[in-house]
Amino acid sequence: MYVTTKNWIAPLAIAAIFALVLVACGGNGDAPSAPPPQPTAAAVEQPTAATAEQPTASMTSSDGPFRVGVMESLTGPGETYGTVSVQAKQMAVNEINAAGGINGRMLELIVEDSKCSAQDAITAYNKLTDVDGVKIILGTSCSGAMLGAAPLAEADGVVLFSGLATNPDIAAAGDYIFRTAMSDLQVGIDTANVILADGHRKLATITETTDYAEGVRRVTADHFQEMGGTIVAEERYASDVTDFRSQLTKIIGANPDAIHIASQSEFAGGTIVKQVRELGYEGPLYSEIVPVGATALEVAGDAATGLKAVTAELDPANPKSQEVLNNFRASYDYVTLPWYLASAYDDVHITAECLKQTNDDQDADGFRDCLYDITWTGAIGEDYSFDADGEVEGLANAVVEVLPAADRTDDNNGYRILGPAPGAEAAAAAPAAPAPAEPFRIGAMDALTGVGESYGNPILNAKILAVEEINAAGGVNGRMLELIPEDSKCAAQDAITAYNKLTDVDGVKIILGTTCSGAMLGAAPLAEREGVIMLSASATSPDIAGAGDYIFRTAINDLQLGIDTGNTLYADGVHHLATITEATDYAEGARRATVARLEELGGHVVAAESYASDVTDFRSQLTKLINARPDGIFLAAQGEFSGGTIIKQVRDLGYEGPIYSEVVPTQPEALGIAGAAATGLKAIVPNPDLQTQTGKDFLANYEARFGTVATLPWFQGSAYDDVYIAAECLSRTDDDQDSAGFRDCLYDLTWSGAIGDGYTFDSNGDVAGLSNVVIEILPADQRNDDNQGHRILGPAPTP
């Protein structure tokens, strides 16, 4: 045994926590220097003639090497720490063999890949026991893998001895199951005590759905609540998720004093830290070890500054720990996860001591009894031992705080050590920190499913982007802005349901929406009666103008659309018009206003057809239109599918005359359905070429945020502006319940944003100062994301 100074900071043990590191090595951008190429199970160094005496015919069985199995994650989500664990173990074996072995016999490791997976751990276990005949196995790296193999080991009387797996359930796994990794029971208790001692009483958690991460969260949350704290929000995510903004928005909306992150992978841990700061959260963050790994800190950047974590740390005053780290660096030219590296190293030397006592690598019972009796001093601490559950005792965790990015180095691992975690008495005695200001809460009602979903979802995304930007810039009067979305499904009844939920359950007095005119007209009477603001970016029916004093829109009234369309038709020589219209408030409003203007100019309608939203074949109606021999056909559709299908079918029926529409049939889904048949279609739409600097920035930021171009540039820009307008009026009223003050702000407001400069609202709540343009659809082979499938002809003519 090695004699060292006492180590007060040790394992927080998470086999899975280092999965982060793994992801880090696979990250984008300027990633931190990676270790040398990582060996596989087959490639990990095995003892050679130089390090282990090989059996010969003249040897007895007792002359052969002691054979011990190893199960670590050499591939899969835990490979970064599984690999370093195997390398540390092999380094220890090399030292032992170079010193003469154990009772004159060499020590041999047989390595299998458990892949951080229960099923793969079982496969590796069966290979080691059935084929190689081992009775002592060092591993696994990950808690899930350990819990998978432990029942077999216990039933077969095989020792399973881990330096990294930390899930609390491992303690009950059996009489042959041991670990130098510290149980997450202690990590959770320490973490909760740290959070409480810092004065926080309302905690939100976000957790990866793995055995390790869930174990940390469960213990932390349980102890936090036992000590008088409250969990105000819990969110979980699968290991393949890369965008956490939805969960984080909900957490921030719960107004916690602090957020706890439990992650299996460093990439996820670092991304969560980065995104929660981007969403404007400025409160304290706490975690286990994974989010403070090198890769996680690289991903998070300065966003991680101040993050506190409870983790295992090697005592810098322990000469053995420093010796092990120096030797590892000399052997492998890098060091990572120093405590876990040292834990794996200690496991081999403990194994050597017990094999020395039993002198038999098949005597699992004797080996087990040795572990129960042993007191060890090594790289991870002095005088530690194992309790009746095979759990290590005599080690403790440290609290670390992440440094600013400019101060992080290889020597400090990116953080400073604050000391041991406080005890329960100190945690309970700490005064509660001042609660953060409650967020401003506003509702959103958009068509997320149903006939309008192709534009409702992009419009909601534009609102989300604006909220994220506002919060990242410090919020509104120092308070965050929370958006509560509901699905109005482009239907009056569903809009009423969504409205009642937002007002009765969530208590909002300001609602951004709806997407569709029918939904707006359904909910508007309730809003007007109850004094609730409704501000829509895309509902255009003329009837909305008379909906009430609390009803506003940045969407341009279809009265203007009808005037512009009628003017365009007449100027193009279309005096005998046929119309086909979806039976919705929006489409009917567009048709009615268009026909009224054309008739004012002297034109007339020779045929008019309408269809229900669930119709998919329009040939019967279109045949009637064609037979009326119109100069042109006007199409008003609520859904892109019907709009595109009508264009295709009218051309299939042989109609070669001009086609005109509103915006819906010009959208990507509609054009994809119509194909070449849409070429030459003219439509009157709000100008999709956003010319303001705010508009240009919005389009670039939207594509960067969501990975796709804004397919409805003007309407999405309108929704984006609505959020900023809401933030401006909230900054004036400083009260999200003061809808009368908010209404007065809108009436007084002059705004410059993505969709135009210097626009206002008139006495009907309709936007003033914006205008439409005429667009023409390009041939199919010329359509792309940049031109959105059309060219802009200019403003509508004035006959």
Short mmCIF file of N, CA and C in Angstrom, two decimals, residues 450-523:
data_model
loop_
_atom_site.label_atom_id
_atom_site.label_comp_id
_atom_site.label_asym_id
_atom_site.label_seq_id
_atom_site.Cartn_x
_atom_site.Cartn_y
_atom_site.Cartn_z
N GLY A 450 -53.43 21.18 -38.16
CA GLY A 450 -54.59 21.54 -38.95
C GLY A 450 -54.22 22.22 -40.25
N VAL A 451 -55.18 22.85 -40.87
CA VAL A 451 -55.02 23.36 -42.23
C VAL A 451 -53.97 24.46 -42.32
N GLY A 452 -53.72 25.18 -41.24
CA GLY A 452 -52.75 26.28 -41.28
C GLY A 452 -51.40 25.98 -40.69
N GLU A 453 -51.11 24.71 -40.42
CA GLU A 453 -49.88 24.39 -39.69
C GLU A 453 -48.61 24.74 -40.47
N SER A 454 -48.68 24.73 -41.81
CA SER A 454 -47.48 25.02 -42.60
C SER A 454 -47.02 26.46 -42.42
N TYR A 455 -47.92 27.35 -42.03
CA TYR A 455 -47.47 28.71 -41.72
C TYR A 455 -47.56 29.03 -40.23
N GLY A 456 -48.41 28.32 -39.48
CA GLY A 456 -48.50 28.58 -38.04
C GLY A 456 -47.21 28.27 -37.31
N ASN A 457 -46.58 27.15 -37.66
CA ASN A 457 -45.34 26.78 -36.97
C ASN A 457 -44.18 27.72 -37.28
N PRO A 458 -43.93 28.08 -38.55
CA PRO A 458 -42.88 29.07 -38.80
C PRO A 458 -43.15 30.42 -38.14
N ILE A 459 -44.41 30.81 -38.07
CA ILE A 459 -44.74 32.07 -37.40
C ILE A 459 -44.43 31.98 -35.91
N LEU A 460 -44.78 30.86 -35.27
CA LEU A 460 -44.44 30.69 -33.86
C LEU A 460 -42.92 30.70 -33.66
N ASN A 461 -42.19 30.05 -34.55
CA ASN A 461 -40.73 30.04 -34.43
C ASN A 461 -40.16 31.46 -34.46
N ALA A 462 -40.73 32.32 -35.30
CA ALA A 462 -40.26 33.71 -35.35
C ALA A 462 -40.50 34.40 -34.01
N LYS A 463 -41.61 34.11 -33.37
CA LYS A 463 -41.88 34.69 -32.05
C LYS A 463 -40.88 34.16 -31.02
N ILE A 464 -40.60 32.87 -31.09
CA ILE A 464 -39.65 32.26 -30.15
C ILE A 464 -38.28 32.90 -30.31
N LEU A 465 -37.85 33.12 -31.55
CA LEU A 465 -36.56 33.76 -31.80
C LEU A 465 -36.51 35.14 -31.15
N ALA A 466 -37.57 35.92 -31.32
CA ALA A 466 -37.59 37.26 -30.73
C ALA A 466 -37.51 37.20 -29.21
N VAL A 467 -38.25 36.28 -28.60
CA VAL A 467 -38.20 36.13 -27.13
C VAL A 467 -36.78 35.78 -26.68
N GLU A 468 -36.16 34.87 -27.39
CA GLU A 468 -34.79 34.48 -27.02
C GLU A 468 -33.84 35.67 -27.11
N GLU A 469 -33.97 36.46 -28.15
CA GLU A 469 -33.09 37.63 -28.30
C GLU A 469 -33.33 38.64 -27.19
N ILE A 470 -34.58 38.89 -26.89
CA ILE A 470 -34.90 39.87 -25.84
C ILE A 470 -34.36 39.41 -24.50
N ASN A 471 -34.55 38.15 -24.18
CA ASN A 471 -34.08 37.64 -22.89
C ASN A 471 -32.55 37.62 -22.82
N ALA A 472 -31.91 37.28 -23.94
CA ALA A 472 -30.45 37.27 -23.95
C ALA A 472 -29.88 38.67 -23.75
N ALA A 473 -30.65 39.68 -24.12
CA ALA A 473 -30.21 41.07 -23.94
C ALA A 473 -30.59 41.64 -22.58
N GLY A 474 -31.13 40.79 -21.70
CA GLY A 474 -31.45 41.24 -20.35
C GLY A 474 -32.93 41.33 -20.04
N GLY A 475 -33.78 40.97 -21.02
CA GLY A 475 -35.21 40.96 -20.77
C GLY A 475 -35.85 42.34 -20.89
N VAL A 476 -36.96 42.48 -20.24
CA VAL A 476 -37.74 43.72 -20.27
C VAL A 476 -37.74 44.31 -18.85
N ASN A 477 -37.13 45.46 -18.70
CA ASN A 477 -36.98 46.08 -17.36
C ASN A 477 -36.35 45.09 -16.37
N GLY A 478 -35.39 44.30 -16.86
CA GLY A 478 -34.69 43.36 -16.00
C GLY A 478 -35.43 42.06 -15.75
N ARG A 479 -36.62 41.90 -16.34
CA ARG A 479 -37.39 40.67 -16.17
C ARG A 479 -37.43 39.91 -17.49
N MET A 480 -37.44 38.59 -17.39
CA MET A 480 -37.50 37.77 -18.59
C MET A 480 -38.89 37.84 -19.22
N LEU A 481 -38.95 37.48 -20.48
CA LEU A 481 -40.21 37.41 -21.21
C LEU A 481 -40.52 35.94 -21.48
N GLU A 482 -41.68 35.50 -21.05
CA GLU A 482 -42.08 34.10 -21.23
C GLU A 482 -43.26 34.03 -22.20
N LEU A 483 -43.10 33.18 -23.22
CA LEU A 483 -44.15 32.97 -24.22
C LEU A 483 -44.83 31.63 -23.95
N ILE A 484 -46.15 31.64 -23.84
CA ILE A 484 -46.91 30.42 -23.58
C ILE A 484 -47.72 30.10 -24.84
N PRO A 485 -47.28 29.13 -25.66
CA PRO A 485 -47.99 28.86 -26.91
C PRO A 485 -49.14 27.88 -26.73
N GLU A 486 -50.20 28.10 -27.49
CA GLU A 486 -51.32 27.17 -27.59
C GLU A 486 -51.70 27.02 -29.06
N ASP A 487 -52.28 25.87 -29.39
CA ASP A 487 -52.62 25.54 -30.77
C ASP A 487 -54.06 25.95 -31.07
N SER A 488 -54.23 26.96 -31.95
CA SER A 488 -55.58 27.40 -32.33
C SER A 488 -56.09 26.67 -33.56
N LYS A 489 -55.24 25.87 -34.22
CA LYS A 489 -55.63 24.93 -35.28
C LYS A 489 -56.36 25.58 -36.45
N CYS A 490 -56.24 26.88 -36.62
CA CYS A 490 -56.87 27.57 -37.74
C CYS A 490 -58.39 27.38 -37.70
N ALA A 491 -58.96 27.29 -36.48
CA ALA A 491 -60.40 27.03 -36.34
C ALA A 491 -60.95 27.85 -35.19
N ALA A 492 -62.14 28.38 -35.37
CA ALA A 492 -62.75 29.25 -34.36
C ALA A 492 -62.91 28.53 -33.03
N GLN A 493 -63.45 27.31 -33.03
CA GLN A 493 -63.70 26.62 -31.78
C GLN A 493 -62.41 26.28 -31.06
N ASP A 494 -61.40 25.86 -31.81
CA ASP A 494 -60.11 25.54 -31.18
C ASP A 494 -59.43 26.81 -30.66
N ALA A 495 -59.64 27.91 -31.34
CA ALA A 495 -59.09 29.17 -30.85
C ALA A 495 -59.75 29.56 -29.53
N ILE A 496 -61.04 29.33 -29.41
CA ILE A 496 -61.74 29.62 -28.16
C ILE A 496 -61.19 28.74 -27.03
N THR A 497 -60.96 27.46 -27.34
CA THR A 497 -60.38 26.56 -26.34
C THR A 497 -59.00 27.05 -25.90
N ALA A 498 -58.18 27.41 -26.88
CA ALA A 498 -56.83 27.90 -26.57
C ALA A 498 -56.90 29.20 -25.76
N TYR A 499 -57.80 30.08 -26.16
CA TYR A 499 -57.97 31.34 -25.43
C TYR A 499 -58.35 31.10 -23.97
N ASN A 500 -59.31 30.23 -23.75
CA ASN A 500 -59.75 29.96 -22.38
C ASN A 500 -58.63 29.36 -21.54
N LYS A 501 -57.82 28.51 -22.15
CA LYS A 501 -56.69 27.94 -21.41
C LYS A 501 -55.71 29.04 -21.02
N LEU A 502 -55.36 29.90 -21.97
CA LEU A 502 -54.39 30.96 -21.70
C LEU A 502 -54.89 31.95 -20.66
N THR A 503 -56.16 32.29 -20.72
CA THR A 503 -56.67 33.30 -19.80
C THR A 503 -57.09 32.71 -18.46
N ASP A 504 -57.75 31.56 -18.47
CA ASP A 504 -58.26 31.00 -17.22
C ASP A 504 -57.20 30.24 -16.44
N VAL A 505 -56.34 29.52 -17.14
CA VAL A 505 -55.32 28.70 -16.46
C VAL A 505 -54.01 29.46 -16.29
N ASP A 506 -53.54 30.07 -17.37
CA ASP A 506 -52.25 30.76 -17.31
C ASP A 506 -52.37 32.21 -16.87
N GLY A 507 -53.57 32.74 -16.92
CA GLY A 507 -53.80 34.10 -16.42
C GLY A 507 -53.21 35.20 -17.27
N VAL A 508 -53.01 34.96 -18.58
CA VAL A 508 -52.41 36.00 -19.40
C VAL A 508 -53.46 37.02 -19.82
N LYS A 509 -52.99 38.24 -20.07
CA LYS A 509 -53.87 39.31 -20.54
C LYS A 509 -53.44 39.84 -21.90
N ILE A 510 -52.34 39.28 -22.43
CA ILE A 510 -51.82 39.70 -23.73
C ILE A 510 -51.56 38.44 -24.54
N ILE A 511 -52.17 38.34 -25.73
CA ILE A 511 -52.03 37.15 -26.57
C ILE A 511 -51.58 37.58 -27.96
N LEU A 512 -50.50 36.97 -28.44
CA LEU A 512 -50.04 37.19 -29.80
C LEU A 512 -50.66 36.12 -30.69
N GLY A 513 -51.52 36.51 -31.61
CA GLY A 513 -52.20 35.57 -32.48
C GLY A 513 -53.60 36.07 -32.71
N THR A 514 -54.35 35.34 -33.58
CA THR A 514 -54.02 34.01 -34.08
C THR A 514 -53.40 34.07 -35.49
N THR A 515 -53.04 32.86 -36.00
CA THR A 515 -52.53 32.76 -37.36
C THR A 515 -53.63 33.03 -38.38
N CYS A 516 -54.79 32.42 -38.17
CA CYS A 516 -55.84 32.41 -39.18
C CYS A 516 -56.99 33.35 -38.81
N SER A 517 -57.62 33.88 -39.85
CA SER A 517 -58.70 34.85 -39.63
C SER A 517 -59.89 34.23 -38.91
N GLY A 518 -60.29 33.02 -39.30
CA GLY A 518 -61.43 32.38 -38.65
C GLY A 518 -61.20 32.17 -37.17
N ALA A 519 -59.98 31.77 -36.83
CA ALA A 519 -59.63 31.58 -35.42
C ALA A 519 -59.66 32.92 -34.68
N MET A 520 -59.17 33.97 -35.34
CA MET A 520 -59.18 35.30 -34.73
C MET A 520 -60.60 35.78 -34.48
N LEU A 521 -61.45 35.59 -35.45
CA LEU A 521 -62.85 36.03 -35.30
C LEU A 521 -63.60 35.19 -34.27
N GLY A 522 -63.16 33.95 -34.05
CA GLY A 522 -63.77 33.13 -33.02
C GLY A 522 -63.43 33.59 -31.62
N ALA A 523 -62.14 33.95 -31.38
CA ALA A 523 -61.70 34.31 -30.04
C ALA A 523 -61.86 35.79 -29.73
#
